[in-house]
Coordinates of C-alpha atoms in Angstrom, one line a residue:
X6 CA -10.5 -115.6 23.9
X7 CA -7.6 -114.1 21.8
X8 CA -5.1 -116.1 23.9
X9 CA -7.0 -119.3 23.1
X10 CA -7.2 -118.6 19.4
X11 CA -3.5 -117.7 19.3
X12 CA -2.5 -120.9 21.2
X13 CA -4.6 -123.1 18.9
X14 CA -3.2 -121.4 15.8
X15 CA 0.3 -122.0 17.1
X16 CA -0.4 -125.7 17.8
X17 CA -1.7 -126.1 14.2
X18 CA 1.3 -124.4 12.6
X19 CA 3.9 -126.2 14.6
X20 CA 2.2 -129.5 15.3
X21 CA 1.7 -130.3 11.6
X22 CA 5.5 -130.2 11.0
X23 CA 6.7 -132.5 13.7
X24 CA 9.5 -134.1 11.6
X25 CA 12.4 -133.3 13.9
X26 CA 12.6 -134.0 17.7
X27 CA 13.3 -130.7 19.5
X28 CA 16.4 -131.1 21.7
X29 CA 16.7 -129.3 25.1
X30 CA 13.0 -128.3 25.0
X31 CA 11.7 -130.9 27.5
X32 CA 13.4 -131.1 30.9
X33 CA 13.6 -134.0 33.3
X34 CA 10.3 -133.8 35.1
X35 CA 11.9 -134.8 38.3
X36 CA 14.6 -133.2 40.5
X37 CA 16.6 -136.4 40.7
X38 CA 18.6 -138.1 37.9
X39 CA 16.5 -140.3 35.6
X40 CA 16.8 -143.9 36.5
X41 CA 14.3 -146.1 34.8
X42 CA 12.1 -149.0 35.9
X43 CA 10.6 -149.2 32.4
X44 CA 11.5 -148.0 28.9
X45 CA 9.4 -146.9 25.9
X46 CA 7.6 -149.6 24.0
X47 CA 8.7 -152.3 26.5
X48 CA 6.6 -155.4 26.1
X49 CA 3.8 -155.6 28.7
X50 CA 0.7 -157.9 29.0
X51 CA -1.6 -156.9 26.1
X52 CA 0.1 -153.6 25.4
X53 CA 3.3 -151.7 24.7
X54 CA 4.6 -149.5 27.5
X55 CA 3.8 -145.9 26.3
X56 CA 6.5 -143.9 28.2
X57 CA 9.3 -144.0 30.7
X58 CA 8.8 -145.3 34.3
X59 CA 11.1 -143.0 36.3
X60 CA 12.2 -144.4 39.7
X61 CA 11.5 -142.2 42.7
X62 CA 13.9 -143.8 45.1
X63 CA 11.3 -146.0 46.6
X64 CA 9.4 -142.9 47.8
X65 CA 6.2 -141.0 47.1
X66 CA 5.7 -137.2 47.3
X67 CA 8.7 -136.0 45.2
X68 CA 8.1 -132.9 43.2
X69 CA 7.0 -133.3 39.6
X70 CA 7.7 -130.4 37.3
X71 CA 6.3 -129.5 33.9
X72 CA 8.7 -130.7 31.2
X73 CA 8.0 -127.4 29.3
X74 CA 5.5 -124.5 29.5
X75 CA 2.0 -125.0 28.2
X76 CA -1.4 -125.7 29.8
X77 CA -3.1 -128.6 31.6
X78 CA -5.3 -129.9 28.8
X79 CA -6.7 -133.1 30.5
X80 CA -7.0 -134.4 34.0
X81 CA -8.0 -138.0 34.6
X82 CA -8.4 -139.8 37.9
X83 CA -9.3 -143.5 37.9
X84 CA -9.0 -146.4 40.3
X85 CA -6.9 -148.4 37.9
X86 CA -4.7 -147.7 34.9
X87 CA -2.8 -144.3 35.3
X88 CA -4.5 -143.5 38.6
X89 CA -4.1 -139.7 39.0
X90 CA -2.8 -138.4 35.7
X91 CA -2.1 -134.9 34.2
X92 CA -1.8 -134.1 30.5
X93 CA 0.0 -130.9 29.5
X94 CA -0.2 -129.5 25.9
X95 CA 2.8 -127.4 24.8
X96 CA 3.1 -124.6 22.1
X97 CA 5.2 -126.9 19.9
X98 CA 2.2 -129.3 19.5
X99 CA 3.4 -132.1 21.8
X100 CA 1.7 -133.3 24.9
X101 CA 3.4 -134.6 28.0
X102 CA 1.7 -137.0 30.4
X103 CA 2.4 -137.5 34.1
X104 CA 0.8 -140.6 35.8
X105 CA 0.4 -142.5 39.1
X106 CA 0.6 -139.2 40.9
X107 CA 0.0 -138.8 44.6
X108 CA -1.7 -135.4 44.4
X109 CA -1.7 -132.3 42.2
X110 CA -0.4 -128.8 42.9
X111 CA -2.7 -126.5 44.9
X112 CA -4.3 -124.8 41.9
X113 CA -4.9 -128.0 40.0
X114 CA -6.1 -129.8 43.2
X115 CA -8.6 -127.1 43.8
X116 CA -9.9 -127.2 40.2
X117 CA -10.3 -131.0 40.1
X118 CA -11.9 -131.3 43.5
X119 CA -14.5 -128.9 42.5
X120 CA -15.3 -131.2 39.6
X121 CA -15.3 -134.3 41.8
X122 CA -17.7 -132.7 44.3
X123 CA -19.9 -131.5 41.6
X124 CA -20.1 -134.9 40.0
X125 CA -20.0 -136.7 43.4
X126 CA -17.4 -139.1 42.0
X127 CA -13.7 -139.8 42.7
X128 CA -13.2 -141.0 39.1
X129 CA -13.4 -138.0 36.7
X130 CA -12.0 -136.9 33.4
X131 CA -12.0 -133.3 32.4
X132 CA -10.5 -131.2 29.6
X133 CA -9.6 -127.6 30.8
X134 CA -9.2 -124.9 28.2
X135 CA -5.9 -123.1 27.6
X136 CA -6.8 -120.2 29.8
X137 CA -7.9 -122.3 32.8
X138 CA -4.7 -124.0 34.0
X139 CA -1.7 -122.5 32.2
X140 CA 1.7 -123.8 33.6
X141 CA 5.1 -122.2 33.3
X142 CA 8.5 -123.6 32.7
X143 CA 9.7 -125.8 35.6
X144 CA 6.4 -125.3 37.6
X145 CA 5.7 -128.0 40.2
X146 CA 2.4 -129.5 39.0
X147 CA 2.2 -132.6 41.3
X148 CA 3.8 -135.0 43.7
X149 CA 4.9 -138.4 42.6
X150 CA 2.9 -141.4 43.8
X151 CA 1.8 -144.9 43.3
X152 CA -1.9 -144.6 42.3
X153 CA -3.7 -146.7 39.8
X154 CA -2.1 -149.8 38.3
X155 CA 1.3 -149.1 39.8
X156 CA 2.9 -151.6 42.2
X157 CA 5.9 -149.5 43.3
X158 CA 6.3 -145.7 43.6
X159 CA 7.4 -144.1 40.3
X160 CA 6.5 -141.4 37.7
X161 CA 5.1 -142.6 34.4
X162 CA 6.2 -140.0 31.8
X163 CA 5.1 -139.7 28.2
X164 CA 5.6 -137.4 25.2
X165 CA 2.9 -137.6 22.6
X166 CA 2.8 -136.0 19.1
X167 CA -0.1 -133.9 17.8
X168 CA -2.0 -137.1 16.8
X169 CA -1.8 -138.4 20.4
X170 CA 0.8 -141.1 19.5
X171 CA 3.3 -141.9 22.2
X172 CA 6.9 -141.4 21.3
X173 CA 10.1 -142.4 23.0
X174 CA 11.0 -139.4 25.3
X175 CA 14.7 -140.2 24.8
X176 CA 14.4 -138.9 21.2
X177 CA 14.0 -135.4 22.7
X178 CA 17.3 -135.4 24.6
X179 CA 16.3 -136.8 28.0
X180 CA 19.5 -138.6 29.1
X181 CA 19.7 -142.0 30.8
X182 CA 23.0 -143.8 31.5
X183 CA 23.3 -147.0 29.6
X184 CA 26.6 -148.6 28.7
X185 CA 25.4 -152.2 28.8
X186 CA 24.7 -154.3 25.7
X187 CA 21.3 -156.0 25.4
X188 CA 20.9 -159.5 26.6
X189 CA 19.8 -162.4 24.4
X190 CA 18.2 -165.3 26.1
X191 CA 17.0 -167.4 23.2
X192 CA 16.7 -167.7 19.4
X193 CA 13.9 -169.7 17.8
X194 CA 13.1 -170.8 14.3
X195 CA 9.6 -171.3 12.7
X196 CA 8.6 -173.2 9.6
X197 CA 5.9 -171.1 7.8
X198 CA 3.9 -174.0 6.4
X199 CA 3.8 -177.7 5.6
X200 CA 6.2 -177.2 2.8
X201 CA 8.9 -175.8 5.1
X202 CA 11.0 -177.3 7.9
X203 CA 13.8 -176.4 10.2
X204 CA 16.1 -179.3 11.3
X205 CA 13.4 -181.6 10.2
X206 CA 10.6 -180.0 12.3
X207 CA 7.6 -178.0 11.4
X208 CA 7.2 -176.8 15.0
X209 CA 8.9 -173.9 16.7
X210 CA 12.4 -175.0 17.8
X211 CA 14.9 -173.3 20.0
X212 CA 18.4 -172.9 18.5
X213 CA 21.5 -173.3 20.7
X214 CA 23.4 -170.0 21.2
X215 CA 27.2 -170.1 21.1
X216 CA 29.0 -167.1 22.7
X217 CA 31.8 -165.7 20.6
X218 CA 35.1 -164.2 21.9
X219 CA 33.3 -160.9 22.1
X220 CA 29.8 -160.4 23.3
X221 CA 28.1 -161.7 20.2
X222 CA 26.6 -165.1 19.4
X223 CA 26.7 -167.8 16.8
X224 CA 24.1 -170.5 16.3
X225 CA 24.9 -174.0 15.2
X226 CA 24.2 -174.4 11.5
X227 CA 20.6 -175.3 10.8
X228 CA 19.2 -177.4 8.0
X229 CA 16.1 -176.0 6.5
X230 CA 13.9 -175.7 3.4
X231 CA 11.1 -173.4 2.2
X232 CA 9.9 -170.2 4.0
X233 CA 11.2 -170.0 7.5
X234 CA 11.2 -167.2 10.2
X235 CA 13.0 -166.5 13.4
X236 CA 12.1 -165.2 16.9
X237 CA 14.1 -163.8 19.7
X238 CA 13.9 -163.4 23.5
X239 CA 15.8 -160.3 24.4
X240 CA 15.9 -157.4 26.9
X241 CA 18.1 -154.5 27.9
X242 CA 19.5 -153.4 31.3
X243 CA 20.5 -149.8 32.0
X244 CA 23.5 -148.8 34.1
X245 CA 21.8 -148.0 37.4
X246 CA 18.9 -150.4 37.6
X247 CA 18.4 -154.2 37.6
X248 CA 15.1 -154.0 35.6
X249 CA 14.8 -156.0 32.4
X250 CA 13.8 -153.3 29.9
X251 CA 12.8 -153.2 26.3
X252 CA 15.2 -152.8 23.4
X253 CA 15.2 -149.9 20.9
X254 CA 15.4 -151.9 17.6
X255 CA 15.9 -155.4 16.2
X256 CA 17.4 -155.5 12.7
X257 CA 17.7 -158.6 10.5
X258 CA 20.0 -159.2 7.5
X259 CA 19.9 -162.1 5.0
X260 CA 23.1 -162.8 3.0
X261 CA 24.3 -159.3 3.8
X262 CA 21.1 -157.4 2.8
X263 CA 18.7 -155.6 5.2
X264 CA 15.7 -157.9 5.4
X265 CA 13.5 -156.8 8.4
X266 CA 13.4 -154.3 11.3
X267 CA 11.3 -153.6 14.4
X268 CA 11.8 -150.0 15.4
X269 CA 10.4 -149.1 18.8
X270 CA 10.2 -145.3 18.2
X271 CA 6.5 -144.6 18.1
X272 CA 3.1 -146.3 18.0
X273 CA -0.6 -145.4 18.3
X274 CA -3.0 -146.5 21.0
X275 CA -5.2 -148.1 18.5
X276 CA -2.5 -150.7 17.6
X277 CA -1.0 -151.4 21.0
X278 CA -3.3 -154.4 21.6
X279 CA -1.7 -156.0 18.5
X280 CA 1.4 -156.7 20.6
X281 CA -0.1 -160.2 20.9
X282 CA 0.5 -160.6 17.1
X283 CA 4.1 -159.5 17.5
X284 CA 4.9 -162.0 20.2
X285 CA 4.6 -165.8 20.2
X286 CA 1.4 -165.6 22.3
X287 CA 1.2 -169.4 23.0
X288 CA 4.8 -169.3 24.4
X289 CA 4.0 -166.2 26.5
X290 CA 0.9 -167.9 28.0
X291 CA 2.6 -171.2 28.7
X292 CA 6.3 -170.2 29.4
X293 CA 5.6 -166.6 30.7
X294 CA 8.3 -165.0 28.6
X295 CA 8.4 -163.0 25.4
X296 CA 9.5 -164.3 22.0
X297 CA 9.4 -161.5 19.5
X298 CA 8.6 -162.9 16.0
X299 CA 10.9 -161.5 13.3
X300 CA 8.3 -161.9 10.6
X301 CA 4.8 -160.5 9.9
X302 CA 1.8 -162.7 9.8
X303 CA -1.6 -161.9 8.3
X304 CA -3.9 -159.3 9.9
X305 CA -0.9 -157.7 11.7
X306 CA -1.4 -153.8 11.5
X307 CA 1.6 -152.8 13.6
X308 CA 3.5 -149.8 12.4
X309 CA 6.7 -150.7 14.1
X310 CA 8.1 -152.7 11.1
X311 CA 10.6 -151.2 8.6
X312 CA 12.4 -152.5 5.5
X313 CA 10.3 -155.7 5.4
X314 CA 11.2 -158.2 2.7
X315 CA 9.0 -161.3 2.1
X316 CA 7.1 -160.5 5.4
X317 CA 10.3 -161.2 7.2
X318 CA 10.5 -164.8 6.1
X319 CA 13.6 -166.1 4.2
X320 CA 13.2 -168.7 1.4
X321 CA 15.7 -171.5 1.7
X322 CA 16.4 -173.6 -1.4
X323 CA 17.8 -177.1 -1.5
X324 CA 21.6 -177.4 -1.6
X325 CA 22.3 -173.8 -0.8
X326 CA 24.2 -172.0 2.0
X327 CA 23.1 -168.7 3.5
X328 CA 23.6 -166.6 6.5
X329 CA 20.9 -164.8 8.7
X330 CA 22.1 -162.1 11.1
X331 CA 20.2 -160.4 13.9
X332 CA 21.3 -157.1 15.5
X333 CA 19.7 -156.0 18.8
X334 CA 20.3 -152.4 19.8
X335 CA 19.4 -150.2 22.7
X336 CA 18.8 -146.5 22.5
X337 CA 22.5 -145.7 23.2
X338 CA 23.5 -147.9 20.2
X339 CA 24.9 -150.6 22.4
X340 CA 24.3 -153.7 20.3
X341 CA 24.7 -157.4 20.1
X342 CA 24.7 -159.7 17.0
X343 CA 23.6 -163.2 16.4
X344 CA 24.8 -165.2 13.3
X345 CA 22.7 -168.1 12.0
X346 CA 24.2 -170.2 9.2
X347 CA 21.6 -172.0 7.1
X348 CA 22.0 -175.1 4.9
X349 CA 19.3 -175.8 2.4
X350 CA 18.3 -179.5 2.7
X351 CA 15.2 -181.2 1.3
X352 CA 13.7 -183.9 3.4
X353 CA 11.3 -186.6 2.2
X354 CA 9.3 -186.8 5.3
X355 CA 9.5 -183.7 7.6
X356 CA 8.1 -184.1 11.1
X357 CA 4.3 -183.5 10.7
X358 CA 2.4 -180.9 12.5
X359 CA -0.1 -182.4 14.9
X360 CA -3.4 -182.8 13.0
X361 CA -5.8 -183.6 15.8
X362 CA -8.3 -180.8 15.6
X363 CA -11.6 -180.1 17.4
X364 CA -14.9 -179.9 15.5
X365 CA -15.5 -176.1 15.6
X366 CA -13.9 -173.7 13.2
X367 CA -13.7 -169.9 13.4
X368 CA -12.7 -167.6 10.5
X369 CA -11.4 -164.1 10.9
X370 CA -13.7 -162.8 8.2
X371 CA -16.9 -164.4 9.5
X372 CA -18.9 -164.2 12.7
X373 CA -19.3 -167.5 14.6
X374 CA -22.2 -168.7 16.8
X375 CA -21.8 -171.6 19.2
X376 CA -24.6 -173.0 21.4
X377 CA -25.1 -176.0 23.6
X378 CA -27.5 -176.5 26.5
X379 CA -28.1 -173.2 28.3
X380 CA -25.0 -171.5 27.0
X381 CA -24.2 -169.7 23.8
X382 CA -21.1 -167.9 22.5
X383 CA -21.1 -165.2 19.8
X384 CA -17.7 -164.5 18.2
X385 CA -17.8 -161.3 16.0
X386 CA -16.1 -161.1 12.6
X387 CA -12.5 -160.2 13.0
X388 CA -12.0 -161.6 16.5
X389 CA -9.3 -164.1 15.4
X390 CA -6.2 -163.2 13.5
X391 CA -6.1 -166.7 11.8
X392 CA -8.5 -169.5 10.9
X393 CA -8.8 -171.2 14.2
X394 CA -10.0 -174.6 15.4
X395 CA -12.0 -174.3 18.6
X396 CA -12.6 -176.7 21.5
X397 CA -16.2 -176.0 22.6
X398 CA -18.2 -178.0 25.1
X399 CA -20.6 -177.4 27.9
X400 CA -20.8 -179.4 31.1
X401 CA -23.7 -178.3 33.4
X402 CA -23.0 -174.6 33.9
X403 CA -19.4 -174.7 32.8
X404 CA -18.3 -173.5 29.4
X405 CA -15.1 -175.0 27.9
X406 CA -13.8 -172.8 25.2
X407 CA -10.3 -173.8 24.3
X408 CA -7.2 -172.6 26.0
X409 CA -6.0 -169.1 26.5
X410 CA -3.1 -169.6 24.0
X411 CA -4.6 -167.9 21.0
X412 CA -4.5 -164.1 20.7
X413 CA -7.8 -162.3 20.0
X414 CA -8.4 -158.9 18.4
X415 CA -11.9 -158.4 19.8
X416 CA -14.1 -159.5 22.7
X417 CA -16.7 -162.3 22.3
X418 CA -20.0 -162.6 24.2
X419 CA -21.0 -165.4 26.5
X420 CA -24.7 -165.8 27.3
X421 CA -26.4 -168.0 29.9
X422 CA -30.1 -168.8 29.9
X423 CA -31.0 -168.7 33.7
X424 CA -34.7 -169.4 33.3
X425 CA -34.4 -172.7 35.2
X426 CA -33.0 -171.0 38.4
X427 CA -35.3 -169.9 41.2
X428 CA -36.2 -166.2 41.1
X429 CA -34.6 -165.4 44.4
X430 CA -31.3 -166.9 43.1
X431 CA -31.1 -165.2 39.8
X432 CA -30.2 -161.8 41.2
X433 CA -27.0 -163.1 42.7
X434 CA -25.6 -165.0 39.7
X435 CA -22.7 -163.8 37.7
X436 CA -20.4 -165.2 35.0
X437 CA -16.9 -166.0 36.1
X438 CA -13.7 -167.1 34.3
X439 CA -11.9 -169.9 36.0
X440 CA -8.2 -168.9 36.3
X441 CA -4.9 -170.3 37.5
X442 CA -3.9 -173.8 38.6
X443 CA -6.8 -174.0 41.1
X444 CA -9.4 -172.6 38.6
X445 CA -10.3 -169.7 40.9
X446 CA -13.5 -167.9 39.7
X447 CA -12.9 -164.3 38.6
X448 CA -15.8 -162.0 38.0
X449 CA -16.2 -160.7 34.4
X450 CA -18.6 -157.8 33.7
X451 CA -22.0 -159.4 33.7
X452 CA -25.3 -157.9 32.7
X453 CA -28.8 -159.3 32.8
X454 CA -31.7 -158.8 30.3
X455 CA -34.8 -160.9 31.2
X456 CA -33.7 -164.5 31.6
X457 CA -30.3 -164.0 30.0
X458 CA -27.0 -163.2 31.7
X459 CA -24.3 -162.0 29.3
X460 CA -20.6 -161.1 29.6
X461 CA -17.8 -160.1 27.2
X462 CA -14.3 -161.6 27.3
X463 CA -11.1 -161.4 25.3
X464 CA -9.6 -164.7 26.4
X465 CA -10.4 -168.2 25.5
X466 CA -10.7 -170.5 28.6
X467 CA -13.1 -172.0 31.0
X468 CA -16.2 -170.1 32.3
X469 CA -18.9 -170.8 34.7
X470 CA -21.9 -169.4 36.7
X471 CA -21.2 -168.3 40.2
X472 CA -23.4 -167.0 43.0
X473 CA -22.5 -164.2 45.4
X474 CA -24.5 -164.2 48.6
X475 CA -22.1 -162.4 50.8
X476 CA -22.2 -158.5 51.1
X477 CA -19.0 -156.4 51.2
X478 CA -17.1 -155.8 54.4
X479 CA -16.4 -152.3 55.8
X480 CA -13.9 -151.9 58.6
X481 CA -12.7 -148.6 60.2
X482 CA -8.9 -148.2 60.2
X483 CA -7.9 -145.1 62.2
X484 CA -11.0 -144.4 64.3
X485 CA -13.9 -146.0 66.1
X486 CA -17.4 -145.0 67.0
X487 CA -17.4 -142.0 69.4
X488 CA -13.7 -141.1 68.8
X489 CA -12.4 -137.5 68.9
X490 CA -10.6 -136.8 65.6
X491 CA -9.4 -133.2 66.2
X492 CA -5.8 -133.8 65.4
X493 CA -6.4 -136.3 62.6
X494 CA -5.8 -135.4 58.9
X495 CA -7.9 -138.1 57.4
X496 CA -10.6 -140.8 57.9
X497 CA -9.8 -144.2 56.6
X498 CA -11.8 -147.4 56.2
X499 CA -11.0 -150.8 54.7
X500 CA -13.4 -152.4 52.3
X501 CA -13.5 -155.7 50.5
X502 CA -15.6 -158.3 48.8
X503 CA -14.4 -161.9 48.4
X504 CA -16.7 -163.1 45.5
X505 CA -17.9 -160.8 42.7
X506 CA -15.8 -157.8 43.8
X507 CA -16.7 -154.2 44.6
X508 CA -18.8 -152.2 42.1
X509 CA -19.2 -148.8 43.8
X510 CA -19.2 -147.0 47.1
X511 CA -20.6 -143.8 48.5
X512 CA -19.7 -141.9 51.7
X513 CA -21.4 -139.0 53.5
X514 CA -20.8 -136.9 56.7
X515 CA -23.9 -135.4 58.2
X516 CA -25.7 -136.2 54.9
X517 CA -23.1 -134.4 52.7
X518 CA -21.2 -136.4 50.1
X519 CA -17.5 -136.6 50.7
X520 CA -14.7 -137.5 48.4
X521 CA -13.1 -140.8 49.5
X522 CA -10.1 -142.0 47.5
X523 CA -10.2 -145.7 46.7
X524 CA -6.8 -147.5 46.7
X525 CA -7.8 -150.9 45.4
X526 CA -4.3 -152.4 46.0
X527 CA -4.8 -151.9 49.7
X528 CA -8.6 -152.0 49.7
X529 CA -8.9 -148.6 51.5
X530 CA -11.1 -145.5 51.3
X531 CA -9.6 -142.3 52.5
X532 CA -11.2 -138.9 53.2
X533 CA -8.9 -135.9 53.7
X534 CA -10.2 -133.3 56.3
X535 CA -8.5 -130.6 54.2
X536 CA -11.6 -130.7 52.0
X537 CA -13.3 -128.7 54.7
X538 CA -16.7 -130.3 54.1
X539 CA -17.6 -130.3 57.8
X540 CA -17.7 -127.7 60.5
X541 CA -19.7 -129.4 63.2
X542 CA -18.3 -130.9 66.4
X543 CA -20.4 -134.1 66.3
X544 CA -20.4 -135.8 62.9
X545 CA -22.0 -138.9 61.5
X546 CA -20.1 -140.9 58.9
X547 CA -22.1 -143.2 56.6
X548 CA -20.4 -145.5 54.1
X549 CA -22.3 -147.7 51.6
X550 CA -20.4 -150.3 49.5
X551 CA -22.0 -152.4 46.8
X552 CA -20.6 -155.5 45.1
X553 CA -21.1 -156.5 41.4
X554 CA -24.3 -158.4 42.0
X555 CA -25.9 -155.8 44.1
X556 CA -25.2 -157.0 47.7
X557 CA -24.8 -153.9 49.8
X558 CA -23.3 -153.1 53.2
X559 CA -23.7 -149.9 55.3
X560 CA -21.3 -148.7 57.9
X561 CA -22.1 -145.8 60.3
X562 CA -20.1 -144.2 63.1
X563 CA -20.0 -141.0 65.0
X564 CA -16.8 -139.0 65.5
X565 CA -16.1 -135.7 67.1
X566 CA -13.8 -132.9 65.9
X567 CA -13.0 -129.3 67.0

């Protein structure tokens, strides 16, 4: 108990004064040089990347060390996301995170498997006390892997402050070779409102980049008036990897004075969803690339901005000349500049913004209810960032709710009245989003209360009712009924469901629950004989898999083992 109190006191004393970044305190968690697949705060779908993705030479099973002494304060195992993840809290108040792991060290593996068998669940989250799982300097705590939402072997590594905010691990002295300058793919200009224009347009326009004798760029002089803003498509490449990574900062200057900056040093998990306010969301959805807006629109709570003047917009007056400069920098201070000359010019008739708008209107500060036929949509207050016109229509069981080109802060609720369906059909219905070019149905979490089906979504688009009448499939991979498995280390089956998708599974041997790891990317369930659950020669395996509407399949087989 004294050890716990001392540790917590130390955390409180040191954690409250995290103003400097301790150097040479955290080591490289791997035994190989750091080569990155992903950098801190890199732009990802719907979130900023919270750490460093360290390449593991296309392999799994490499040793993962504690970056510094401390104790394992959290263990989380999930099918998706971080997969198998460890959180280590250190005496200086910081926490390091190690994710997508293949397995844990023996003492941690023993601890977590006891929890999994107690809860009869592969997915668990536990919070050990400081005395339960202390770890020393350089201790091997896990093997690297590819679990969760990882599509190639690597170690996801984070450093968080005492408020659980992710910070760039490079701030703490972890070295990565980088002598390359960032790359700029495009510069864009935006007129803020109907009183503004850029080159006669009130729409987003792309500006032509002109390389200079060095590595910087100029842009052809633009003619503009009123409040205008700029956007940039940029990335950084490190020395030993081809990946397109995020940059460290973007600074903007207007007529020689600092005007705006995005500093990718630290963020909180509560704000990461607002990446869709930073980027040009419509361009991302239609062109599949990132334009970072160098101005701040309303309802944007991101803490990444610094030295912001006039929300990042510049005010251009008639018959004036001005210069806007952009500096893009990586962590090693390699930088590239873009110079944009601006001529103020008033136009009598700037190109108008399209004014064809649908009938329905949603306000950020007000809840909205839409209803037609057997379908209703409830949009909570604060769902939209801006006042938004909405396309809304219903055709039979299909809901048309605009296009997925508008960012949302919250989920809205879709409800279907299914009272007109036959009772035997109601149990198999679910709400699906129609996605992609071929409008393939994708299950979204559906619940039923009486005669109403409901689901939440955070994307505008097209939705419909679907029916799933086909149960999941279960296929043995490395055995068959009656096989001797004395020399095998694992049992593996493949599972799948082509319609609503798999909801849960359960496996037993001789009536005892067994831990089967679900690898959703491969659709496999794997039991490791090292768990020592069985001691009989003849064994009956039973696997039950259920999909999201309740269709269930059962697989049984007998195997023998000495």
